[in-house]
Amino acid sequence: MNFIEYAKKNSKPNYNARIQAFPAIALERQFQRELVSLTNPFVKYLKKNIEIKTNDWIKTYSLNLDSDESDDKSDIENFFEKVITALEIYLPYKVLKEFFSKYSNKIYGFSKNKLTEQVEKIFKIKPHLDKDNYQKQLNLWVEKNIFSFKEALYKYVNNNKMAIYNILEKISDKDSIESEIKINDQKLRNSIAFIARDQVSGLEGSVTKSLQTEVGFDEFVWITCRDERVRAAHRELDGKLCSWNKLPIINGNYIFPGSEINCRCVARPIITNK
């Protein structure tokens, strides 16, 4: 017997209760701000050291292509090898694991509290929800995000490296290097913003699905943010009754609110007097 089956027999359900469902926008913004803040010391380190080295690279730059030594690399190559080493010092696995674990717990807490409020409005009883049932799901999210974030940082480093090569080859202009670095800074911020939007809503949607089905909700209403960013396929689903046992199919894939990239939709649980 699941919770809803128990609650129907042991309480006086209010089937007309107005149930709210809302995305974790505030949590997403907090996640983004803190991830930017976590990244800033490394970004400042890289920019400062590129600025120091730029004048030297512009004045004189040589690479001994005739050398037989396999480790006889250019100054730029050596510089960026040190940058990668610094990246591991500024943002080691332990720090990233603590950060993403904190937010996996925050997202779980948000989803759990939302479901508890929804259930209490109907039954006046709180469901018992054991976080241990979701720990594997949360841990996988943490590991995936450590990988995705490190990938974004390596891309940021490599973008700066390639920009320096291209500018020295064509222009040898310090202002151009500074301009490219600013562009790459913004690209990194955009990547962080994307991770925040996609991963907070993704985990929240996944946990919501697990929580709702655990307590016994079979159906939900698909709710979009109802703005210009909502994709057409999701706009078609807005306000429609869906079943967790028979999810909508888009492009051959079963989907639910939060399951697709950058999806900000939410699932409002439905209970009927049956």
PDB file of C-alpha atoms in Angstrom:
ATOM      1  CA  MET A   1       0.000   0.000   0.000  1.00  0.00           C
ATOM      2  CA  ASN A   2       1.456   3.348  -1.022  1.00  0.00           C
ATOM      3  CA  PHE A   3       0.981   6.582   0.900  1.00  0.00           C
ATOM      4  CA  ILE A   4      -1.985   7.864  -1.123  1.00  0.00           C
ATOM      5  CA  GLU A   5      -3.853   4.560  -0.748  1.00  0.00           C
ATOM      6  CA  TYR A   6      -3.260   4.768   2.998  1.00  0.00           C
ATOM      7  CA  ALA A   7      -4.236   8.448   3.199  1.00  0.00           C
ATOM      8  CA  LYS A   8      -7.492   7.913   1.316  1.00  0.00           C
ATOM      9  CA  LYS A   9      -8.546   5.361   3.926  1.00  0.00           C
ATOM     10  CA  ASN A  10      -7.294   7.210   6.999  1.00  0.00           C
ATOM     11  CA  SER A  11      -8.033  10.887   6.337  1.00  0.00           C
ATOM     12  CA  LYS A  12     -10.672  13.157   4.875  1.00  0.00           C
ATOM     13  CA  PRO A  13      -9.157  14.185   1.549  1.00  0.00           C
ATOM     14  CA  ASN A  14      -9.930  17.571   0.062  1.00  0.00           C
ATOM     15  CA  TYR A  15     -10.012  16.728  -3.626  1.00  0.00           C
ATOM     16  CA  ASN A  16     -10.780  20.353  -4.478  1.00  0.00           C
ATOM     17  CA  ALA A  17      -7.562  21.656  -2.896  1.00  0.00           C
ATOM     18  CA  ARG A  18      -5.655  23.974  -5.212  1.00  0.00           C
ATOM     19  CA  ILE A  19      -2.244  22.427  -5.804  1.00  0.00           C
ATOM     20  CA  GLN A  20       0.626  24.679  -6.874  1.00  0.00           C
ATOM     21  CA  ALA A  21       3.657  23.642  -8.914  1.00  0.00           C
ATOM     22  CA  PHE A  22       6.592  25.927  -9.648  1.00  0.00           C
ATOM     23  CA  PRO A  23      10.158  25.644 -10.986  1.00  0.00           C
ATOM     24  CA  ALA A  24      13.250  26.098  -8.814  1.00  0.00           C
ATOM     25  CA  ILE A  25      14.149  29.493 -10.320  1.00  0.00           C
ATOM     26  CA  ALA A  26      15.627  30.999  -7.133  1.00  0.00           C
ATOM     27  CA  LEU A  27      17.713  27.866  -6.533  1.00  0.00           C
ATOM     28  CA  GLU A  28      18.925  27.930 -10.126  1.00  0.00           C
ATOM     29  CA  ARG A  29      20.087  31.554  -9.775  1.00  0.00           C
ATOM     30  CA  GLN A  30      21.798  30.840  -6.462  1.00  0.00           C
ATOM     31  CA  PHE A  31      23.549  27.837  -8.019  1.00  0.00           C
ATOM     32  CA  GLN A  32      24.753  29.991 -10.915  1.00  0.00           C
ATOM     33  CA  ARG A  33      26.045  32.805  -8.669  1.00  0.00           C
ATOM     34  CA  GLU A  34      27.945  30.433  -6.404  1.00  0.00           C
ATOM     35  CA  LEU A  35      29.455  28.500  -9.307  1.00  0.00           C
ATOM     36  CA  VAL A  36      30.688  31.749 -10.874  1.00  0.00           C
ATOM     37  CA  SER A  37      32.110  32.782  -7.498  1.00  0.00           C
ATOM     38  CA  LEU A  38      33.833  29.407  -7.137  1.00  0.00           C
ATOM     39  CA  THR A  39      35.390  29.819 -10.582  1.00  0.00           C
ATOM     40  CA  ASN A  40      36.504  33.453 -10.257  1.00  0.00           C
ATOM     41  CA  PRO A  41      39.856  32.891  -8.463  1.00  0.00           C
ATOM     42  CA  PHE A  42      41.065  30.589 -11.246  1.00  0.00           C
ATOM     43  CA  VAL A  43      39.800  32.956 -13.964  1.00  0.00           C
ATOM     44  CA  LYS A  44      41.629  35.876 -12.312  1.00  0.00           C
ATOM     45  CA  TYR A  45      44.799  33.783 -12.042  1.00  0.00           C
ATOM     46  CA  LEU A  46      44.693  32.930 -15.749  1.00  0.00           C
ATOM     47  CA  LYS A  47      43.957  36.483 -16.910  1.00  0.00           C
ATOM     48  CA  LYS A  48      46.661  37.975 -14.698  1.00  0.00           C
ATOM     49  CA  ASN A  49      49.310  35.560 -15.933  1.00  0.00           C
ATOM     50  CA  ILE A  50      48.346  35.957 -19.586  1.00  0.00           C
ATOM     51  CA  GLU A  51      48.673  39.717 -19.143  1.00  0.00           C
ATOM     52  CA  ILE A  52      52.142  39.284 -17.644  1.00  0.00           C
ATOM     53  CA  LYS A  53      53.304  37.017 -20.471  1.00  0.00           C
ATOM     54  CA  THR A  54      51.667  38.832 -23.395  1.00  0.00           C
ATOM     55  CA  ASN A  55      54.368  41.499 -23.836  1.00  0.00           C
ATOM     56  CA  ASP A  56      57.078  38.834 -23.949  1.00  0.00           C
ATOM     57  CA  TRP A  57      55.161  36.791 -26.502  1.00  0.00           C
ATOM     58  CA  ILE A  58      54.601  39.821 -28.718  1.00  0.00           C
ATOM     59  CA  LYS A  59      58.231  41.010 -28.566  1.00  0.00           C
ATOM     60  CA  THR A  60      59.892  37.692 -29.143  1.00  0.00           C
ATOM     61  CA  TYR A  61      58.458  34.288 -29.709  1.00  0.00           C
ATOM     62  CA  SER A  62      60.329  31.241 -30.960  1.00  0.00           C
ATOM     63  CA  LEU A  63      59.874  27.533 -31.166  1.00  0.00           C
ATOM     64  CA  ASN A  64      62.802  25.264 -31.944  1.00  0.00           C
ATOM     65  CA  LEU A  65      61.215  22.929 -34.472  1.00  0.00           C
ATOM     66  CA  ASP A  66      64.592  21.355 -35.214  1.00  0.00           C
ATOM     67  CA  SER A  67      65.039  20.125 -31.667  1.00  0.00           C
ATOM     68  CA  ASP A  68      65.157  16.378 -31.101  1.00  0.00           C
ATOM     69  CA  GLU A  69      63.965  16.766 -27.512  1.00  0.00           C
ATOM     70  CA  SER A  70      60.351  15.592 -27.140  1.00  0.00           C
ATOM     71  CA  ASP A  71      59.803  17.946 -24.208  1.00  0.00           C
ATOM     72  CA  ASP A  72      61.246  20.999 -25.988  1.00  0.00           C
ATOM     73  CA  LYS A  73      57.937  22.835 -26.141  1.00  0.00           C
ATOM     74  CA  SER A  74      57.099  26.439 -26.860  1.00  0.00           C
ATOM     75  CA  ASP A  75      56.707  28.979 -24.092  1.00  0.00           C
ATOM     76  CA  ILE A  76      52.963  29.075 -24.729  1.00  0.00           C
ATOM     77  CA  GLU A  77      52.679  25.289 -24.451  1.00  0.00           C
ATOM     78  CA  ASN A  78      54.626  25.301 -21.193  1.00  0.00           C
ATOM     79  CA  PHE A  79      52.536  28.190 -19.882  1.00  0.00           C
ATOM     80  CA  PHE A  80      49.241  26.414 -20.507  1.00  0.00           C
ATOM     81  CA  GLU A  81      50.506  23.153 -19.038  1.00  0.00           C
ATOM     82  CA  LYS A  82      51.063  25.120 -15.824  1.00  0.00           C
ATOM     83  CA  VAL A  83      47.574  26.595 -16.184  1.00  0.00           C
ATOM     84  CA  ILE A  84      46.043  23.106 -16.273  1.00  0.00           C
ATOM     85  CA  THR A  85      48.041  22.194 -13.167  1.00  0.00           C
ATOM     86  CA  ALA A  86      46.764  25.362 -11.495  1.00  0.00           C
ATOM     87  CA  LEU A  87      43.208  24.467 -12.468  1.00  0.00           C
ATOM     88  CA  GLU A  88      43.487  21.233 -10.495  1.00  0.00           C
ATOM     89  CA  ILE A  89      44.786  23.226  -7.509  1.00  0.00           C
ATOM     90  CA  TYR A  90      42.128  25.947  -7.629  1.00  0.00           C
ATOM     91  CA  LEU A  91      39.253  23.564  -8.350  1.00  0.00           C
ATOM     92  CA  PRO A  92      40.177  20.077  -7.133  1.00  0.00           C
ATOM     93  CA  TYR A  93      37.771  17.155  -7.221  1.00  0.00           C
ATOM     94  CA  LYS A  94      37.039  17.444  -3.501  1.00  0.00           C
ATOM     95  CA  VAL A  95      35.922  21.086  -3.779  1.00  0.00           C
ATOM     96  CA  LEU A  96      33.696  20.368  -6.770  1.00  0.00           C
ATOM     97  CA  LYS A  97      32.240  17.276  -5.104  1.00  0.00           C
ATOM     98  CA  GLU A  98      31.328  19.323  -2.022  1.00  0.00           C
ATOM     99  CA  PHE A  99      29.761  22.062  -4.140  1.00  0.00           C
ATOM    100  CA  PHE A 100      27.643  19.815  -6.349  1.00  0.00           C
ATOM    101  CA  SER A 101      26.722  17.544  -3.413  1.00  0.00           C
ATOM    102  CA  LYS A 102      25.447  20.589  -1.536  1.00  0.00           C
ATOM    103  CA  TYR A 103      23.227  21.517  -4.447  1.00  0.00           C
ATOM    104  CA  SER A 104      22.014  17.972  -5.034  1.00  0.00           C
ATOM    105  CA  ASN A 105      20.778  18.060  -1.428  1.00  0.00           C
ATOM    106  CA  LYS A 106      19.228  21.507  -1.898  1.00  0.00           C
ATOM    107  CA  ILE A 107      17.387  20.382  -5.035  1.00  0.00           C
ATOM    108  CA  TYR A 108      16.185  17.205  -3.330  1.00  0.00           C
ATOM    109  CA  GLY A 109      15.020  19.284  -0.357  1.00  0.00           C
ATOM    110  CA  PHE A 110      13.183  21.700  -2.654  1.00  0.00           C
ATOM    111  CA  SER A 111      11.406  18.829  -4.439  1.00  0.00           C
ATOM    112  CA  LYS A 112      10.575  17.028  -1.201  1.00  0.00           C
ATOM    113  CA  ASN A 113       9.193  20.152   0.484  1.00  0.00           C
ATOM    114  CA  LYS A 114       7.116  20.992  -2.583  1.00  0.00           C
ATOM    115  CA  LEU A 115       5.608  17.501  -2.682  1.00  0.00           C
ATOM    116  CA  THR A 116       4.979  17.493   1.074  1.00  0.00           C
ATOM    117  CA  GLU A 117       3.069  20.787   0.820  1.00  0.00           C
ATOM    118  CA  GLN A 118       1.058  19.451  -2.119  1.00  0.00           C
ATOM    119  CA  VAL A 119       0.132  16.260  -0.269  1.00  0.00           C
ATOM    120  CA  GLU A 120      -0.724  18.074   2.974  1.00  0.00           C
ATOM    121  CA  LYS A 121      -3.173  20.329   1.143  1.00  0.00           C
ATOM    122  CA  ILE A 122      -5.148  17.269   0.095  1.00  0.00           C
ATOM    123  CA  PHE A 123      -4.802  14.868   3.023  1.00  0.00           C
ATOM    124  CA  LYS A 124      -3.563  16.953   5.996  1.00  0.00           C
ATOM    125  CA  ILE A 125      -0.943  14.231   6.492  1.00  0.00           C
ATOM    126  CA  LYS A 126       2.776  14.366   5.756  1.00  0.00           C
ATOM    127  CA  PRO A 127       4.233  11.505   3.721  1.00  0.00           C
ATOM    128  CA  HIS A 128       7.348   9.735   4.958  1.00  0.00           C
ATOM    129  CA  LEU A 129      10.082  10.075   2.353  1.00  0.00           C
ATOM    130  CA  ASP A 130      13.443   8.360   2.811  1.00  0.00           C
ATOM    131  CA  LYS A 131      16.314  10.230   1.164  1.00  0.00           C
ATOM    132  CA  ASP A 132      18.390   7.037   1.066  1.00  0.00           C
ATOM    133  CA  ASN A 133      16.119   5.823  -1.739  1.00  0.00           C
ATOM    134  CA  TYR A 134      17.387   8.689  -3.902  1.00  0.00           C
ATOM    135  CA  GLN A 135      21.073   8.772  -2.987  1.00  0.00           C
ATOM    136  CA  LYS A 136      22.242   6.902  -6.087  1.00  0.00           C
ATOM    137  CA  GLN A 137      20.277   9.315  -8.273  1.00  0.00           C
ATOM    138  CA  LEU A 138      21.820  12.311  -6.471  1.00  0.00           C
ATOM    139  CA  ASN A 139      25.349  10.870  -6.588  1.00  0.00           C
ATOM    140  CA  LEU A 140      25.145  10.272 -10.338  1.00  0.00           C
ATOM    141  CA  TRP A 141      24.044  13.879 -10.820  1.00  0.00           C
ATOM    142  CA  VAL A 142      27.044  15.082  -8.776  1.00  0.00           C
ATOM    143  CA  GLU A 143      29.539  13.009 -10.781  1.00  0.00           C
ATOM    144  CA  LYS A 144      28.025  14.060 -14.110  1.00  0.00           C
ATOM    145  CA  ASN A 145      28.197  17.738 -13.178  1.00  0.00           C
ATOM    146  CA  ILE A 146      31.794  17.563 -11.992  1.00  0.00           C
ATOM    147  CA  PHE A 147      32.661  16.151 -15.424  1.00  0.00           C
ATOM    148  CA  SER A 148      30.553  18.729 -17.331  1.00  0.00           C
ATOM    149  CA  PHE A 149      31.946  21.663 -15.368  1.00  0.00           C
ATOM    150  CA  LYS A 150      35.563  20.539 -15.743  1.00  0.00           C
ATOM    151  CA  GLU A 151      34.921  20.084 -19.459  1.00  0.00           C
ATOM    152  CA  ALA A 152      33.692  23.705 -19.652  1.00  0.00           C
ATOM    153  CA  LEU A 153      36.820  24.896 -17.820  1.00  0.00           C
ATOM    154  CA  TYR A 154      39.191  22.958 -20.094  1.00  0.00           C
ATOM    155  CA  LYS A 155      37.379  24.423 -23.083  1.00  0.00           C
ATOM    156  CA  TYR A 156      37.808  27.908 -21.593  1.00  0.00           C
ATOM    157  CA  VAL A 157      41.551  27.345 -21.181  1.00  0.00           C
ATOM    158  CA  ASN A 158      41.930  25.948 -24.702  1.00  0.00           C
ATOM    159  CA  ASN A 159      39.908  28.800 -26.217  1.00  0.00           C
ATOM    160  CA  ASN A 160      42.314  31.293 -24.660  1.00  0.00           C
ATOM    161  CA  LYS A 161      45.306  29.297 -25.821  1.00  0.00           C
ATOM    162  CA  MET A 162      44.057  29.146 -29.419  1.00  0.00           C
ATOM    163  CA  ALA A 163      43.169  32.858 -29.361  1.00  0.00           C
ATOM    164  CA  ILE A 164      46.745  33.719 -28.380  1.00  0.00           C
ATOM    165  CA  TYR A 165      48.187  31.552 -31.163  1.00  0.00           C
ATOM    166  CA  ASN A 166      45.857  33.067 -33.764  1.00  0.00           C
ATOM    167  CA  ILE A 167      46.515  36.667 -32.721  1.00  0.00           C
ATOM    168  CA  LEU A 168      50.298  36.270 -32.509  1.00  0.00           C
ATOM    169  CA  GLU A 169      50.266  34.657 -35.939  1.00  0.00           C
ATOM    170  CA  LYS A 170      48.289  37.458 -37.603  1.00  0.00           C
ATOM    171  CA  ILE A 171      48.430  40.674 -35.573  1.00  0.00           C
ATOM    172  CA  SER A 172      50.647  40.502 -32.470  1.00  0.00           C
ATOM    173  CA  ASP A 173      48.374  43.004 -30.751  1.00  0.00           C
ATOM    174  CA  LYS A 174      47.977  43.075 -26.961  1.00  0.00           C
ATOM    175  CA  ASP A 175      44.558  44.751 -27.187  1.00  0.00           C
ATOM    176  CA  SER A 176      43.311  41.964 -29.446  1.00  0.00           C
ATOM    177  CA  ILE A 177      44.419  39.337 -26.937  1.00  0.00           C
ATOM    178  CA  GLU A 178      42.636  41.183 -24.123  1.00  0.00           C
ATOM    179  CA  SER A 179      39.514  41.444 -26.265  1.00  0.00           C
ATOM    180  CA  GLU A 180      39.527  37.713 -27.020  1.00  0.00           C
ATOM    181  CA  ILE A 181      40.007  36.885 -23.346  1.00  0.00           C
ATOM    182  CA  LYS A 182      36.916  38.963 -22.487  1.00  0.00           C
ATOM    183  CA  ILE A 183      34.945  37.080 -25.127  1.00  0.00           C
ATOM    184  CA  ASN A 184      36.098  33.757 -23.683  1.00  0.00           C
ATOM    185  CA  ASP A 185      35.208  34.922 -20.170  1.00  0.00           C
ATOM    186  CA  GLN A 186      31.659  35.537 -21.354  1.00  0.00           C
ATOM    187  CA  LYS A 187      31.554  32.138 -23.052  1.00  0.00           C
ATOM    188  CA  LEU A 188      32.519  30.524 -19.749  1.00  0.00           C
ATOM    189  CA  ARG A 189      29.815  32.475 -17.900  1.00  0.00           C
ATOM    190  CA  ASN A 190      27.310  31.387 -20.539  1.00  0.00           C
ATOM    191  CA  SER A 191      28.380  27.770 -20.018  1.00  0.00           C
ATOM    192  CA  ILE A 192      27.902  28.121 -16.268  1.00  0.00           C
ATOM    193  CA  ALA A 193      24.474  29.700 -16.791  1.00  0.00           C
ATOM    194  CA  PHE A 194      23.516  26.802 -19.060  1.00  0.00           C
ATOM    195  CA  ILE A 195      24.706  24.213 -16.524  1.00  0.00           C
ATOM    196  CA  ALA A 196      22.675  25.969 -13.817  1.00  0.00           C
ATOM    197  CA  ARG A 197      19.485  26.149 -15.890  1.00  0.00           C
ATOM    198  CA  ASP A 198      19.716  22.673 -17.327  1.00  0.00           C
ATOM    199  CA  GLN A 199      20.985  20.708 -14.349  1.00  0.00           C
ATOM    200  CA  VAL A 200      18.875  22.245 -11.584  1.00  0.00           C
ATOM    201  CA  SER A 201      15.659  21.793 -13.561  1.00  0.00           C
ATOM    202  CA  GLY A 202      16.808  18.375 -14.780  1.00  0.00           C
ATOM    203  CA  LEU A 203      17.459  16.942 -11.321  1.00  0.00           C
ATOM    204  CA  GLU A 204      14.387  18.643  -9.867  1.00  0.00           C
ATOM    205  CA  GLY A 205      12.237  17.082 -12.577  1.00  0.00           C
ATOM    206  CA  SER A 206      13.774  13.653 -12.098  1.00  0.00           C
ATOM    207  CA  VAL A 207      13.414  13.743  -8.303  1.00  0.00           C
ATOM    208  CA  THR A 208       9.846  15.051  -8.623  1.00  0.00           C
ATOM    209  CA  LYS A 209       8.983  12.090 -10.854  1.00  0.00           C
ATOM    210  CA  SER A 210      10.460   9.651  -8.326  1.00  0.00           C
ATOM    211  CA  LEU A 211       8.768  11.305  -5.342  1.00  0.00           C
ATOM    212  CA  GLN A 212       5.343  11.554  -6.949  1.00  0.00           C
ATOM    213  CA  THR A 213       5.348   7.937  -8.077  1.00  0.00           C
ATOM    214  CA  GLU A 214       6.668   6.764  -4.686  1.00  0.00           C
ATOM    215  CA  VAL A 215       3.771   8.301  -2.751  1.00  0.00           C
ATOM    216  CA  GLY A 216       1.253   7.034  -5.300  1.00  0.00           C
ATOM    217  CA  PHE A 217       0.480   9.851  -7.740  1.00  0.00           C
ATOM    218  CA  ASP A 218      -0.337   8.263 -11.087  1.00  0.00           C
ATOM    219  CA  GLU A 219      -1.100  11.437 -13.035  1.00  0.00           C
ATOM    220  CA  PHE A 220       0.109  15.003 -13.366  1.00  0.00           C
ATOM    221  CA  VAL A 221      -0.692  18.137 -15.313  1.00  0.00           C
ATOM    222  CA  TRP A 222       2.122  19.410 -17.524  1.00  0.00           C
ATOM    223  CA  ILE A 223       2.824  23.081 -16.733  1.00  0.00           C
ATOM    224  CA  THR A 224       5.180  25.281 -18.775  1.00  0.00           C
ATOM    225  CA  CYS A 225       6.617  28.688 -17.875  1.00  0.00           C
ATOM    226  CA  ARG A 226       4.345  30.108 -20.593  1.00  0.00           C
ATOM    227  CA  ASP A 227       6.866  32.484 -22.120  1.00  0.00           C
ATOM    228  CA  GLU A 228       8.578  32.847 -25.485  1.00  0.00           C
ATOM    229  CA  ARG A 229      11.367  30.431 -24.507  1.00  0.00           C
ATOM    230  CA  VAL A 230       9.025  27.440 -24.212  1.00  0.00           C
ATOM    231  CA  ARG A 231       9.625  25.027 -27.093  1.00  0.00           C
ATOM    232  CA  ALA A 232       6.677  24.331 -29.376  1.00  0.00           C
ATOM    233  CA  ALA A 233       6.332  20.655 -28.429  1.00  0.00           C
ATOM    234  CA  HIS A 234       6.090  21.536 -24.729  1.00  0.00           C
ATOM    235  CA  ARG A 235       3.656  24.376 -25.410  1.00  0.00           C
ATOM    236  CA  GLU A 236       1.357  21.756 -26.916  1.00  0.00           C
ATOM    237  CA  LEU A 237       1.520  19.794 -23.648  1.00  0.00           C
ATOM    238  CA  ASP A 238       0.822  22.782 -21.370  1.00  0.00           C
ATOM    239  CA  GLY A 239      -2.205  22.103 -19.162  1.00  0.00           C
ATOM    240  CA  LYS A 240      -2.642  18.544 -20.395  1.00  0.00           C
ATOM    241  CA  LEU A 241      -3.220  15.579 -18.119  1.00  0.00           C
ATOM    242  CA  CYS A 242      -0.366  13.066 -18.358  1.00  0.00           C
ATOM    243  CA  SER A 243       0.347   9.695 -16.790  1.00  0.00           C
ATOM    244  CA  TRP A 244       3.615   8.684 -15.162  1.00  0.00           C
ATOM    245  CA  ASN A 245       2.958   5.185 -16.516  1.00  0.00           C
ATOM    246  CA  LYS A 246       2.445   6.405 -20.076  1.00  0.00           C
ATOM    247  CA  LEU A 247       4.578   9.474 -20.662  1.00  0.00           C
ATOM    248  CA  PRO A 248       4.359  11.681 -23.765  1.00  0.00           C
ATOM    249  CA  ILE A 249       6.683  10.762 -26.629  1.00  0.00           C
ATOM    250  CA  ILE A 250       8.677  13.371 -28.574  1.00  0.00           C
ATOM    251  CA  ASN A 251      11.094  12.332 -31.328  1.00  0.00           C
ATOM    252  CA  GLY A 252      10.802   8.728 -30.205  1.00  0.00           C
ATOM    253  CA  ASN A 253      11.699   9.461 -26.561  1.00  0.00           C
ATOM    254  CA  TYR A 254       9.522   9.363 -23.450  1.00  0.00           C
ATOM    255  CA  ILE A 255       9.661  12.764 -21.766  1.00  0.00           C
ATOM    256  CA  PHE A 256       8.507  14.397 -18.543  1.00  0.00           C
ATOM    257  CA  PRO A 257       8.923  17.927 -17.129  1.00  0.00           C
ATOM    258  CA  GLY A 258      12.631  18.675 -16.735  1.00  0.00           C
ATOM    259  CA  SER A 259      13.828  15.654 -18.707  1.00  0.00           C
ATOM    260  CA  GLU A 260      14.854  17.515 -21.867  1.00  0.00           C
ATOM    261  CA  ILE A 261      17.726  19.986 -22.174  1.00  0.00           C
ATOM    262  CA  ASN A 262      16.896  23.379 -20.672  1.00  0.00           C
ATOM    263  CA  CYS A 263      13.309  22.343 -19.903  1.00  0.00           C
ATOM    264  CA  ARG A 264      11.760  24.520 -17.175  1.00  0.00           C
ATOM    265  CA  CYS A 265       8.389  22.751 -17.127  1.00  0.00           C
ATOM    266  CA  VAL A 266       6.941  21.273 -13.940  1.00  0.00           C
ATOM    267  CA  ALA A 267       4.547  18.451 -13.050  1.00  0.00           C
ATOM    268  CA  ARG A 268       1.498  19.383 -10.958  1.00  0.00           C
ATOM    269  CA  PRO A 269       0.249  16.175  -9.292  1.00  0.00           C
ATOM    270  CA  ILE A 270      -3.371  15.163  -9.715  1.00  0.00           C
ATOM    271  CA  ILE A 271      -5.437  12.997  -7.374  1.00  0.00           C
ATOM    272  CA  THR A 272      -8.995  11.890  -8.026  1.00  0.00           C
ATOM    273  CA  ASN A 273     -11.674  10.404  -5.789  1.00  0.00           C
ATOM    274  CA  LYS A 274     -11.526   6.862  -7.132  1.00  0.00           C
TER     275      LYS A 274
END
